[in-house]
Coordinates of C-alpha atoms and ligand atoms in Angstrom, one line a residue:
M262 CA -43.8 1.1 3.7
S263 CA -43.8 4.3 6.3
Y264 CA -40.6 5.8 7.6
Q265 CA -40.1 7.5 10.9
L266 CA -38.3 10.7 10.1
D267 CA -36.2 12.2 13.0
T268 CA -38.3 15.2 13.5
G269 CA -36.4 18.2 15.1
I270 CA -33.0 16.9 13.8
C271 CA -32.8 19.7 11.1
H272 CA -32.9 22.4 13.6
R273 CA -30.3 20.6 16.0
I274 CA -27.9 20.4 13.0
Q275 CA -28.6 24.1 12.1
N276 CA -27.7 25.0 15.5
A277 CA -24.9 22.7 16.4
T278 CA -21.8 23.3 18.1
P279 CA -18.7 21.4 17.3
N280 CA -18.4 19.1 20.6
E281 CA -21.8 17.8 19.7
G282 CA -20.1 14.7 18.4
E283 CA -23.2 12.4 18.7
L284 CA -25.0 14.7 16.4
F285 CA -22.2 14.8 13.7
N286 CA -21.8 10.8 13.9
G287 CA -25.3 9.8 14.5
S288 CA -28.0 8.1 12.4
H289 CA -30.8 10.5 11.3
T290 CA -33.5 9.7 9.1
L291 CA -34.5 12.2 6.7
Q292 CA -36.2 12.6 3.4
V293 CA -34.5 14.1 0.2
L294 CA -36.6 16.9 -1.2
S295 CA -34.2 17.8 -3.9
L296 CA -30.8 17.5 -5.4
K297 CA -29.0 20.0 -7.6
K298 CA -25.6 19.6 -9.5
V299 CA -23.8 22.8 -8.4
G300 CA -22.2 24.7 -11.4
K301 CA -19.3 23.1 -12.6
Q302 CA -17.4 26.5 -13.6
T303 CA -17.1 29.0 -10.7
E304 CA -14.9 31.8 -10.5
G305 CA -12.8 30.4 -13.4
V306 CA -11.9 27.4 -11.5
N307 CA -12.8 24.0 -13.3
L308 CA -13.9 21.6 -10.6
P309 CA -12.5 18.1 -11.7
S310 CA -15.9 16.7 -10.0
D311 CA -19.4 17.5 -9.6
R312 CA -20.7 18.5 -6.3
Y313 CA -24.5 18.3 -5.3
R314 CA -26.7 20.3 -3.1
I315 CA -29.1 18.4 -1.5
V316 CA -32.2 19.5 0.7
L317 CA -33.0 17.4 3.7
S318 CA -36.3 17.3 5.5
D319 CA -37.3 15.9 9.0
G320 CA -40.9 16.2 8.0
V321 CA -41.2 19.6 9.8
Q322 CA -38.3 21.6 8.7
F323 CA -35.5 21.2 5.9
I324 CA -32.0 22.2 5.5
Q325 CA -29.6 22.7 2.7
A326 CA -26.4 20.6 2.5
M327 CA -23.6 19.7 0.2
L328 CA -23.1 16.1 -0.4
A329 CA -19.5 15.0 -0.2
T330 CA -18.0 13.9 -3.6
Q331 CA -17.6 10.3 -2.4
L332 CA -21.5 10.0 -2.4
N333 CA -21.8 11.3 -5.8
E334 CA -22.3 7.9 -7.5
M335 CA -25.6 7.3 -5.3
V336 CA -26.7 10.4 -7.3
V337 CA -25.5 9.5 -10.9
D338 CA -26.8 6.0 -10.5
K339 CA -30.1 7.4 -9.7
H340 CA -30.3 5.4 -6.1
L341 CA -30.5 8.8 -4.3
T342 CA -33.2 10.8 -5.9
R343 CA -36.2 13.1 -4.9
F344 CA -38.1 12.0 -1.8
T345 CA -35.6 9.1 -1.0
I346 CA -35.3 8.2 2.7
V347 CA -31.8 8.2 4.0
C348 CA -30.1 7.7 7.1
V349 CA -27.4 10.3 7.4
E350 CA -24.6 8.7 9.4
R351 CA -21.9 11.4 9.4
L352 CA -22.0 15.1 8.5
S353 CA -19.8 18.0 9.2
C354 CA -20.4 21.9 9.5
N355 CA -18.4 24.4 7.6
Y356 CA -18.6 28.1 7.7
V357 CA -18.7 30.0 4.3
Q358 CA -18.8 33.9 4.8
E359 CA -20.6 33.4 8.4
K360 CA -23.0 31.1 7.0
R361 CA -23.4 27.4 8.0
L362 CA -22.5 25.2 5.2
V363 CA -23.7 21.5 6.2
I364 CA -21.9 18.6 4.7
I365 CA -23.1 15.1 4.4
M366 CA -20.0 13.1 4.7
A367 CA -21.8 9.5 4.9
L368 CA -25.6 8.4 4.3
R369 CA -27.3 5.1 3.9
I370 CA -30.5 4.6 1.7
L371 CA -33.4 3.4 3.5
G372 CA -36.1 3.5 0.9
Q373 CA -38.0 5.5 -1.7
V374 CA -41.6 6.7 -1.3
D375 CA -43.3 8.9 -4.1
Q376 CA -44.0 11.9 -2.1
K377 CA -43.2 14.6 0.5
I378 CA -43.7 13.5 4.1
G379 CA -45.3 16.2 5.9
E380 CA -45.1 20.0 5.1
P381 CA -41.6 20.9 6.1
V382 CA -40.4 24.6 6.0
S383 CA -37.2 25.9 5.4
I384 CA -35.3 26.1 8.5
D385 CA -33.9 29.7 7.5
A386 CA -35.8 31.5 5.0
S387 CA -32.7 33.4 3.9
T388 CA -31.0 30.4 2.9
S389 CA -33.7 28.8 1.0
E390 CA -34.0 30.7 -2.1
A391 CA -32.7 28.3 -5.2
T392 CA -33.7 24.9 -4.6
T393 CA -37.0 24.3 -2.6
P394 CA -40.3 25.5 -3.1
A395 CA -41.2 28.0 -0.4
P396 CA -43.7 26.4 2.1
E397 CA -47.3 27.8 1.5
R398 CA -49.0 26.2 4.9
P399 CA -47.7 26.0 8.2
P400 CA -46.2 22.7 9.3
Q401 CA -48.9 20.0 9.8
Q402 CA -48.7 16.6 11.2
S403 CA -46.7 14.3 8.9
V404 CA -48.0 11.2 7.3
V405 CA -46.1 9.1 9.6
Q406 CA -45.7 9.6 13.3
P407 CA -43.4 12.3 14.3
S408 CA -40.8 11.5 17.1
T409 CA -41.4 13.1 20.5
S410 CA -38.4 15.7 20.1
T411 CA -39.5 19.2 20.8
I412 CA -38.3 22.1 18.8
T413 CA -37.7 25.3 20.4
A414 CA -37.6 28.6 18.6
Q415 CA -34.1 30.0 18.2
P416 CA -32.5 32.3 15.8
A417 CA -31.1 29.6 13.2
S418 CA -27.9 31.2 12.1
R419 CA -25.3 32.5 14.4
P420 CA -21.7 33.2 14.0
P421 CA -19.3 30.2 14.0
P422 CA -18.3 29.0 17.6
K423 CA -14.5 29.4 18.5
G424 CA -12.4 26.5 17.9
N425 CA -14.5 25.5 14.9
W426 CA -12.6 24.0 12.0
H427 CA -13.2 22.7 8.5
P428 CA -13.0 19.2 7.3
I429 CA -10.4 18.8 4.8
E430 CA -12.8 16.9 2.8
G431 CA -15.0 19.9 2.6
L432 CA -12.2 22.4 1.4
S433 CA -12.6 23.9 -2.1
P434 CA -11.3 26.9 -3.9
Y435 CA -14.8 28.6 -3.1
Q436 CA -14.0 29.3 0.5
N437 CA -11.8 32.2 1.8
N438 CA -12.2 31.8 5.4
W439 CA -11.4 28.5 6.5
T440 CA -9.2 26.8 9.1
I441 CA -8.2 23.3 9.3
K442 CA -7.1 21.2 12.0
A443 CA -4.9 18.5 10.8
R444 CA -1.8 16.4 11.4
V445 CA 1.4 16.4 9.3
T446 CA 1.6 13.0 8.1
Q447 CA 4.4 13.7 5.8
K448 CA 6.9 16.5 5.0
S449 CA 9.2 16.3 2.3
E450 CA 13.0 17.9 2.3
L451 CA 13.5 21.5 1.4
K452 CA 14.1 20.9 -2.3
H453 CA 16.0 23.3 -4.6
Y454 CA 14.5 23.9 -8.0
S455 CA 15.6 25.8 -11.2
T456 CA 13.3 26.5 -14.0
Q457 CA 13.7 28.9 -17.1
R458 CA 12.3 31.6 -14.7
G459 CA 14.9 31.2 -12.2
E460 CA 15.9 29.4 -9.0
G461 CA 14.0 28.4 -5.6
K462 CA 13.2 26.4 -3.0
L463 CA 10.1 24.4 -2.1
F464 CA 8.7 21.8 0.2
N465 CA 5.5 20.1 0.8
V466 CA 3.6 18.5 3.6
T467 CA 0.4 16.2 3.6
F468 CA -1.9 17.2 6.3
M469 CA -4.6 14.8 7.3
D470 CA -7.6 14.7 9.6
E471 CA -10.3 12.1 9.9
T472 CA -12.2 13.3 6.7
G473 CA -9.2 13.2 4.4
E474 CA -5.7 14.6 3.2
I475 CA -4.4 17.4 1.4
R476 CA -1.2 18.4 -0.1
A477 CA 0.3 21.9 1.1
T478 CA 3.3 23.5 -0.9
A479 CA 5.4 26.4 0.3
F480 CA 7.8 28.3 -1.9
N481 CA 11.1 30.1 -1.3
Q482 CA 11.1 32.6 1.8
V483 CA 7.8 31.2 2.8
A484 CA 9.2 27.7 2.5
E485 CA 12.3 28.7 4.4
S486 CA 10.0 30.0 7.4
L487 CA 7.6 27.4 7.6
Y488 CA 10.1 24.3 6.9
P489 CA 11.3 24.3 10.7
K490 CA 8.0 25.0 12.0
L491 CA 5.9 22.2 10.6
E492 CA 7.1 18.6 12.0
E493 CA 5.8 15.3 10.9
G494 CA 3.3 13.8 13.3
K495 CA 2.4 17.1 15.1
V496 CA -1.1 18.9 14.7
Y497 CA -1.5 22.3 13.5
Y498 CA -4.3 24.8 12.8
V499 CA -3.7 26.0 9.2
S500 CA -5.6 29.0 7.4
K501 CA -5.4 31.5 5.0
G502 CA -3.8 29.0 2.4
K503 CA -5.0 29.3 -1.3
V504 CA -6.8 26.2 -2.2
N505 CA -6.0 25.2 -6.0
L506 CA -6.4 22.4 -8.2
A507 CA -4.0 19.6 -7.2
K508 CA -1.3 18.8 -9.8
K509 CA -1.7 15.3 -9.6
K510 CA 1.6 14.4 -11.5
F511 CA 3.6 15.5 -8.5
S512 CA 1.3 13.8 -5.9
N513 CA -0.6 10.6 -4.9
V514 CA -2.3 12.4 -2.2
M515 CA -6.1 11.3 -2.5
N516 CA -7.7 15.1 -2.9
D517 CA -8.7 17.1 -5.9
F518 CA -7.3 20.3 -4.4
E519 CA -4.2 21.2 -2.9
I520 CA -3.1 24.4 -0.7
S521 CA -0.5 26.8 -1.8
L522 CA 1.1 28.4 1.6
E523 CA 1.7 31.9 0.8
K524 CA 2.9 34.9 3.0
N525 CA -0.2 35.4 4.8
A526 CA -0.7 31.7 5.3
E527 CA -1.4 31.2 9.4
I528 CA 0.0 28.2 10.8
E529 CA -0.2 27.4 14.7
E530 CA 0.7 24.3 16.5
C531 CA -2.2 22.6 18.3
F532 CA -1.5 21.6 21.7
E533 CA -4.8 20.5 22.6
T534 CA -4.9 16.5 23.5
T535 CA -8.5 16.1 23.3
N536 CA -10.5 16.3 20.1
L537 CA -7.3 15.6 18.1
P538 CA -8.4 14.2 14.8
M539 CA -7.7 10.5 15.3
I540 CA -6.6 8.3 12.4
K541 CA -9.0 5.8 11.6
Y542 CA -7.4 2.3 11.0
S543 CA -8.9 -0.7 9.6
F544 CA -5.9 -2.9 10.5
V545 CA -5.1 -6.5 8.7
T546 CA -2.7 -8.8 10.4
L547 CA 0.6 -9.6 8.8
G548 CA -0.4 -13.0 8.2
E549 CA -3.6 -11.5 6.3
L550 CA -1.5 -10.0 3.8
Q551 CA -1.3 -12.8 1.6
N552 CA -4.8 -12.1 0.9
L553 CA -4.3 -8.9 -0.4
N554 CA -3.2 -7.9 -3.7
K555 CA 0.0 -6.5 -4.8
D556 CA 0.1 -2.5 -4.8
S557 CA -3.0 -2.2 -2.7
T558 CA -2.9 -0.4 0.5
C559 CA -3.6 -1.4 4.1
D560 CA -3.3 -0.4 7.5
V561 CA -1.1 -2.7 9.9
I562 CA -0.2 -2.5 13.5
A563 CA 3.0 -4.4 14.6
I564 CA 5.9 -4.9 16.9
L565 CA 9.2 -3.4 15.3
K566 CA 11.4 -6.5 15.8
E567 CA 14.4 -5.1 14.2
Y568 CA 15.7 -2.5 11.8
S569 CA 18.4 -1.9 9.2
D570 CA 21.0 1.0 8.8
V571 CA 20.2 3.6 6.1
N572 CA 21.0 2.4 2.9
E573 CA 21.4 4.6 -0.3
I574 CA 20.4 3.0 -3.6
T575 CA 20.1 4.4 -7.2
S576 CA 16.8 3.8 -8.9
R577 CA 17.5 2.3 -12.4
A578 CA 14.5 3.9 -13.9
T579 CA 15.2 7.5 -12.8
N580 CA 18.8 7.4 -12.0
R581 CA 18.2 9.3 -8.6
T582 CA 19.7 8.2 -5.4
M583 CA 17.2 7.4 -2.5
K584 CA 17.6 6.6 1.0
K585 CA 16.1 3.5 2.6
R586 CA 15.7 1.8 5.6
E587 CA 14.2 -1.6 6.2
L588 CA 11.9 -2.5 9.3
T589 CA 11.1 -6.0 10.4
L590 CA 7.8 -6.2 11.6
V591 CA 6.0 -9.1 13.6
D592 CA 2.6 -9.6 15.1
K593 CA 0.3 -12.2 16.9
S594 CA -0.1 -13.9 13.5
G595 CA 3.1 -15.3 13.9
F596 CA 4.3 -13.6 10.6
S597 CA 7.5 -11.4 9.9
V598 CA 7.1 -8.9 7.3
R599 CA 9.8 -6.3 6.1
L600 CA 8.7 -2.8 5.5
T601 CA 10.6 -0.2 3.7
L602 CA 11.1 3.6 4.7
W603 CA 12.4 6.0 2.1
G604 CA 14.0 9.3 2.0
N605 CA 13.5 11.6 5.1
Q606 CA 11.5 9.0 7.1
A607 CA 14.2 6.5 6.6
E608 CA 17.1 8.8 7.6
N609 CA 15.1 10.3 10.6
F610 CA 13.7 7.1 11.9
K611 CA 14.3 6.5 15.4
P612 CA 12.6 4.2 17.5
D613 CA 10.9 5.2 21.0
E614 CA 11.9 2.1 22.9
Q615 CA 13.6 -1.3 22.0
N616 CA 10.5 -2.7 20.2
P617 CA 7.9 -0.1 19.9
V618 CA 4.5 -0.9 18.5
V619 CA 4.3 0.8 15.1
A620 CA 0.8 1.4 13.3
F621 CA 0.8 2.2 9.6
K622 CA -1.8 3.6 7.7
G623 CA -2.1 3.4 3.8
V624 CA 1.2 1.4 3.1
K625 CA 1.4 -0.5 0.0
V626 CA 1.7 -4.0 -0.6
G627 CA 4.6 -5.7 -2.4
D628 CA 4.9 -9.3 -3.3
F629 CA 8.5 -9.2 -3.0
G630 CA 9.7 -12.3 -0.9
G631 CA 6.1 -13.4 -0.5
R632 CA 4.8 -10.1 0.8
S633 CA 6.3 -6.8 1.8
L634 CA 5.0 -3.5 2.5
G635 CA 6.3 0.0 1.8
M636 CA 5.5 3.5 2.9
I637 CA 4.3 5.8 0.3
A638 CA 3.7 9.6 0.2
S639 CA 0.2 9.4 1.8
S640 CA 1.2 6.6 4.5
T641 CA 1.5 7.5 8.1
M642 CA 3.6 5.7 10.5
T643 CA 2.8 6.3 14.4
Q644 CA 4.7 4.8 17.2
N645 CA 3.0 3.5 20.2
P646 CA -0.4 4.8 19.4
D647 CA -2.9 5.0 22.1
I648 CA -5.1 2.8 20.9
P649 CA -6.7 -0.6 22.2
E650 CA -4.8 -2.7 19.4
S651 CA -1.5 -1.0 20.5
H652 CA -2.0 -1.9 24.1
A653 CA -3.0 -5.5 23.0
L654 CA 0.0 -6.0 21.0
R655 CA 2.3 -4.7 23.8
G656 CA 0.8 -7.0 26.4
W657 CA 1.4 -9.9 23.9
Y658 CA 4.8 -9.2 22.8
D659 CA 6.2 -8.5 26.5
S660 CA 4.5 -11.5 27.8
S661 CA 5.1 -14.3 25.3
G662 CA 5.6 -12.7 21.6
S663 CA 9.4 -11.6 22.2
G664 CA 10.3 -15.3 22.5
A665 CA 8.2 -16.7 19.8
S666 CA 9.5 -17.5 16.2
F667 CA 7.9 -16.0 13.0
Q668 CA 7.7 -17.0 9.6
S669 CA 7.9 -15.3 6.3
H670 CA 5.4 -15.1 3.5
N671 CA 7.9 -16.7 1.5
N672 CA 8.4 -20.3 3.0
A673 CA 11.4 -20.9 1.0
G674 CA 13.0 -18.2 2.9
G675 CA 12.7 -15.4 0.2
S676 CA 12.7 -12.6 2.5
F677 CA 16.0 -10.7 2.6
G678 CA 16.3 -11.2 6.1
A679 CA 16.1 -14.9 5.9
A680 CA 19.7 -16.2 6.6
G681 CA 19.7 -19.6 5.1
G682 CA 18.1 -21.0 1.8
G683 CA 15.5 -23.0 3.6
G684 CA 14.1 -25.8 1.5
F685 CA 12.2 -26.4 -1.7
S686 CA 8.5 -25.5 -0.9
R687 CA 5.9 -26.6 -3.1
S688 CA 3.4 -24.2 -1.9
E689 CA 5.7 -21.4 -2.9
L690 CA 6.0 -22.9 -6.4
K691 CA 6.4 -20.2 -8.7
P692 CA 6.4 -20.2 -12.7
L693 CA 9.7 -18.9 -14.5
L694 CA 7.9 -15.9 -15.6
E695 CA 6.7 -14.9 -12.2
M696 CA 10.1 -15.8 -10.7
K697 CA 11.9 -13.7 -13.5
L698 CA 9.5 -10.6 -12.6
E699 CA 10.1 -10.9 -9.1
A700 CA 13.8 -11.3 -9.3
N701 CA 14.1 -8.4 -11.7
R702 CA 12.9 -6.3 -8.6
I703 CA 15.8 -7.2 -6.4
P704 CA 17.7 -3.8 -5.6
E705 CA 21.0 -3.3 -6.9
S706 CA 22.2 -2.9 -3.2
E707 CA 21.1 -6.1 -2.1
E708 CA 23.8 -8.6 -1.3
K709 CA 21.8 -11.6 -0.1
P710 CA 20.3 -14.0 -2.5
V711 CA 16.5 -14.7 -2.7
Y712 CA 15.2 -18.1 -2.9
F713 CA 12.7 -19.3 -5.4
S714 CA 10.9 -22.9 -5.6
T715 CA 9.9 -23.8 -9.1
R716 CA 9.5 -26.6 -11.3
A717 CA 11.0 -26.7 -15.0
M718 CA 12.2 -29.0 -17.7
V719 CA 15.7 -29.0 -18.9
M720 CA 15.8 -28.0 -22.4
H721 CA 19.3 -27.5 -23.3
I722 CA 23.0 -28.3 -21.6
R723 CA 25.9 -26.2 -22.6
G724 CA 28.5 -29.0 -23.6
E725 CA 31.8 -27.0 -23.5
N726 CA 32.7 -26.4 -20.0
I727 CA 30.6 -29.3 -18.1
A728 CA 33.2 -29.8 -15.3
Y729 CA 36.5 -28.8 -14.0
P730 CA 39.5 -30.5 -12.5
A731 CA 39.2 -30.1 -8.7
C732 CA 41.0 -31.2 -5.7
E733 CA 39.3 -34.0 -3.9
T734 CA 39.9 -32.5 -0.4
C735 CA 38.9 -29.1 -0.9
N736 CA 36.9 -28.8 -4.2
K737 CA 39.1 -25.9 -5.4
K738 CA 40.1 -26.2 -9.0
V739 CA 43.7 -27.6 -9.7
V740 CA 46.0 -27.1 -12.8
E741 CA 48.2 -29.7 -14.5
D742 CA 51.9 -28.6 -13.9
G743 CA 54.3 -30.7 -16.1
G744 CA 52.3 -33.9 -16.0
A745 CA 51.4 -33.4 -12.0
W746 CA 48.1 -32.0 -10.7
R747 CA 48.7 -29.7 -7.6
C748 CA 46.3 -28.3 -5.3
D749 CA 47.8 -24.8 -4.0
K750 CA 45.3 -24.7 -1.1
C751 CA 45.9 -28.0 0.3
D752 CA 49.8 -27.5 -0.8
K753 CA 49.8 -31.1 -2.1
T754 CA 50.4 -33.1 -5.4
L755 CA 47.6 -35.2 -6.5
A756 CA 47.5 -38.4 -8.4
G757 CA 44.9 -37.0 -10.8
P758 CA 42.1 -34.7 -10.7
T759 CA 38.5 -35.3 -9.5
Y760 CA 36.1 -33.7 -11.9
R761 CA 33.1 -31.7 -10.6
Y762 CA 30.2 -30.6 -12.8
I763 CA 30.0 -27.0 -13.4
M764 CA 26.9 -26.7 -15.4
S765 CA 25.0 -24.0 -17.6
F766 CA 21.6 -25.0 -18.7
A767 CA 18.4 -23.8 -20.3
V768 CA 15.1 -24.8 -18.5
S769 CA 11.5 -24.0 -19.6
D770 CA 8.0 -24.0 -18.4
H771 CA 4.8 -22.9 -19.8
T772 CA 5.4 -19.5 -19.1
G773 CA 9.2 -19.1 -20.6
Q774 CA 12.8 -19.9 -20.3
L775 CA 15.7 -19.3 -18.2
W776 CA 19.3 -20.2 -17.9
F777 CA 20.3 -21.9 -14.5
Q778 CA 23.7 -22.5 -13.1
G779 CA 24.5 -25.6 -11.2
F780 CA 27.3 -27.5 -9.6
N781 CA 28.2 -31.0 -9.0
D782 CA 24.8 -32.3 -7.5
V783 CA 22.9 -31.0 -10.7
G784 CA 25.3 -33.0 -12.8
D785 CA 25.0 -36.1 -10.7
T786 CA 21.2 -36.0 -10.8
V787 CA 20.6 -35.0 -14.4
F788 CA 23.2 -37.5 -15.9
E789 CA 23.3 -40.0 -13.3
K790 CA 27.0 -40.5 -13.7
T791 CA 29.9 -38.7 -12.0
A792 CA 31.5 -35.9 -13.9
N793 CA 34.7 -38.0 -14.1
E794 CA 32.8 -40.6 -16.1
V795 CA 31.2 -38.1 -18.3
I796 CA 34.3 -36.4 -18.8
E797 CA 36.2 -39.7 -19.8
L798 CA 33.2 -40.0 -22.2
K799 CA 33.7 -36.8 -23.7
D800 CA 37.4 -37.2 -24.3
R801 CA 37.0 -40.7 -25.8
D802 CA 33.9 -40.3 -28.0
E803 CA 32.3 -36.9 -28.9
T804 CA 29.3 -38.5 -30.5
Q805 CA 28.3 -40.5 -27.5
Y806 CA 29.0 -37.4 -25.3
N807 CA 26.4 -35.4 -27.4
L808 CA 24.0 -38.1 -27.1
L809 CA 24.3 -38.1 -23.3
L810 CA 23.4 -34.6 -23.3
S811 CA 20.6 -34.5 -25.4
K812 CA 19.3 -37.7 -23.5
A813 CA 19.5 -35.6 -20.3
C814 CA 17.1 -33.0 -21.6
C815 CA 13.2 -33.1 -21.5
K816 CA 13.1 -33.9 -18.1
S817 CA 11.4 -32.0 -15.3
Y818 CA 12.8 -31.4 -11.9
N819 CA 11.9 -29.5 -8.9
F820 CA 14.3 -26.6 -8.1
L821 CA 15.2 -24.5 -5.4
L822 CA 17.1 -21.5 -6.7
R823 CA 19.1 -18.7 -5.2
A824 CA 18.7 -15.4 -7.2
K825 CA 21.0 -12.8 -6.9
R826 CA 22.0 -9.7 -8.7
D827 CA 25.0 -10.2 -10.7
S828 CA 27.0 -7.1 -12.0
Y829 CA 29.8 -8.3 -14.1
N830 CA 31.6 -6.0 -16.9
D831 CA 28.6 -3.6 -16.6
N832 CA 26.1 -6.2 -17.4
N833 CA 23.7 -6.2 -14.8
R834 CA 21.6 -9.1 -14.6
I835 CA 20.1 -11.8 -12.2
R836 CA 21.7 -15.0 -12.0
Y837 CA 19.9 -18.1 -10.9
G838 CA 21.9 -20.8 -9.1
V839 CA 20.6 -24.0 -8.5
S840 CA 20.5 -24.7 -4.7
R841 CA 18.6 -28.0 -4.8
I842 CA 17.6 -30.1 -7.7
L843 CA 15.1 -32.7 -7.0
P844 CA 13.6 -35.4 -9.6
L845 CA 9.9 -35.6 -9.6
N846 CA 8.4 -38.1 -7.5
Y847 CA 5.0 -38.6 -9.2
K848 CA 3.0 -40.0 -6.2
E849 CA 4.2 -37.2 -4.2
E850 CA 3.1 -34.6 -6.9
C851 CA -0.2 -36.2 -7.3
D852 CA -0.9 -36.1 -3.8
A853 CA 0.0 -32.4 -3.4
L854 CA -2.3 -31.8 -6.4
L855 CA -5.1 -33.7 -4.6
D856 CA -4.4 -31.6 -1.6
L857 CA -4.6 -28.5 -3.3
M858 CA -8.0 -29.2 -4.6
D859 CA -9.3 -29.6 -1.1
T860 CA -8.0 -26.1 -0.1
P861 CA -10.1 -23.1 -0.3
W862 CA -8.2 -21.9 -3.1
G863 CA -8.8 -25.1 -5.0
Q864 CA -12.6 -25.1 -4.1
Q865 CA -13.0 -21.5 -5.3
T866 CA -11.2 -22.5 -8.5
L867 CA -13.2 -25.3 -9.3
K868 CA -16.4 -23.3 -8.6
S869 CA -15.6 -20.5 -10.9
E870 CA -14.1 -21.4 -14.1
S871 CA -13.3 -17.7 -15.1
D872 CA -11.2 -17.4 -12.2
M873 CA -9.2 -20.1 -13.4
V874 CA -5.6 -19.0 -14.8
V875 CA -5.0 -20.5 -18.1
Y876 CA -1.8 -20.3 -19.6
Ligands
ZN1416 ZN1 42.7 -28.8 -2.3

């Protein structure tokens, strides 16, 4: 197979100006002449990942470039080797001490040949030293048909044009003279710290451009002067910062390096509206969230339906207080999902208008209440972004969406926002263990119950206090007073009490055991007797009563539960109250299982046994 190299492209890359966008994002067919790992240890800096220098030829000339680290795998896996034909899809240019440094950001492998095509010469003899054989002969016709681009002789190297900036992805401790143009996507508070060496202040920001993100930190006086200057969402030129290895412990920003902003750091707001680094989104609809795994990140764009006030909660893990605010998002998929903002972002959140379009990048997926979303340090939020998806959403909401009703991912009404309990939902059925893990994540500040559907077997019923004497009118507890029963609420004397069940019982399934609390309907269902009859039996014949209790066990039911965090005597736990108890209808259960087998999930499970969850 022969390949057509893009003759002339090396020359164009070497002489490109920053506004030649089609050159940086085009598809250029080139051949790899050599690949070389750049020393790991340079100037005492230990690089966490290798970097590769690559020499690329267009059949007539060759240029040197660096491979972006995300492409390293291609080299390690030996897909990218000497003479490989590649299509370079994205590149950028940096300037290091007046020298142009080309970085290959994205490439695609087209094929492998076993020899050099043509007799390419170095584009700039002064930069050709280390890695490539110096050409001995003048360029000849390549073995494949060259394209018709003409090459004009021009000095190859020239000073960086004004307004040029470095991609964040290309920043490393080697460079002294860089400028990035980036958006502040996150800004911390100005924090006080104290160490053995003394006290101080610090804050950090995350800068993002289209190639990546990097965290920057400033201390003390520098922090104080820069703090008011840097605003979330705005774009800045940043230069003369010091690039160091990232302290990953303190950050989840995806970069091996971070910037230390010291006295001489230069930061200038960028007011240009053209050529702003646009955030690249890959949106999923709110409905599609159910296909994503918990803890994965995604981009969403949605209408802000409503938002809560700021709440303060104390993390049980760290004992630190945090501010949070809940946003309710809706989109065309008909779903409504809750998204949590934290700290600064929660406090300073202000919608631009009544129901703005909000785009989020890199928000984390949670499974609370079916599906939820949360901002993390590296997430960004933009209101009413000027992108087609935003305008489409606006149009939909204003014409029909505002009147639509939305469903949450938990049909049983598990989202905090859901007012009622909904009903038992077979499609949301959760094993006890899964339900328990999810319920344990109910924040302490949460006052509304969370609903779950589950199926479990009654294993044990507490016999001591199974019912209480109640007023038949208001169901309140009544007390016996000198042989007479009196209801204070209804202010009347009763002929006798009507007992009502108040039950505490253990259930289990194949994943574990839990205690449930239930009221009258639970007792009616499991004993098929009224509480009056059962109390009468208990008083008359303890043995028969115990037999009744044990006979009620080992039966399975479908339950709708309301789980609620319960702080009682410093004993913080989740209480599971039974909202509905439903005896199993075996025909219905079988039909549901047959239906399940016909779903894509069922088909997939049947196809691949290794995917099956076996308890
Ligand atoms: Zn009463």
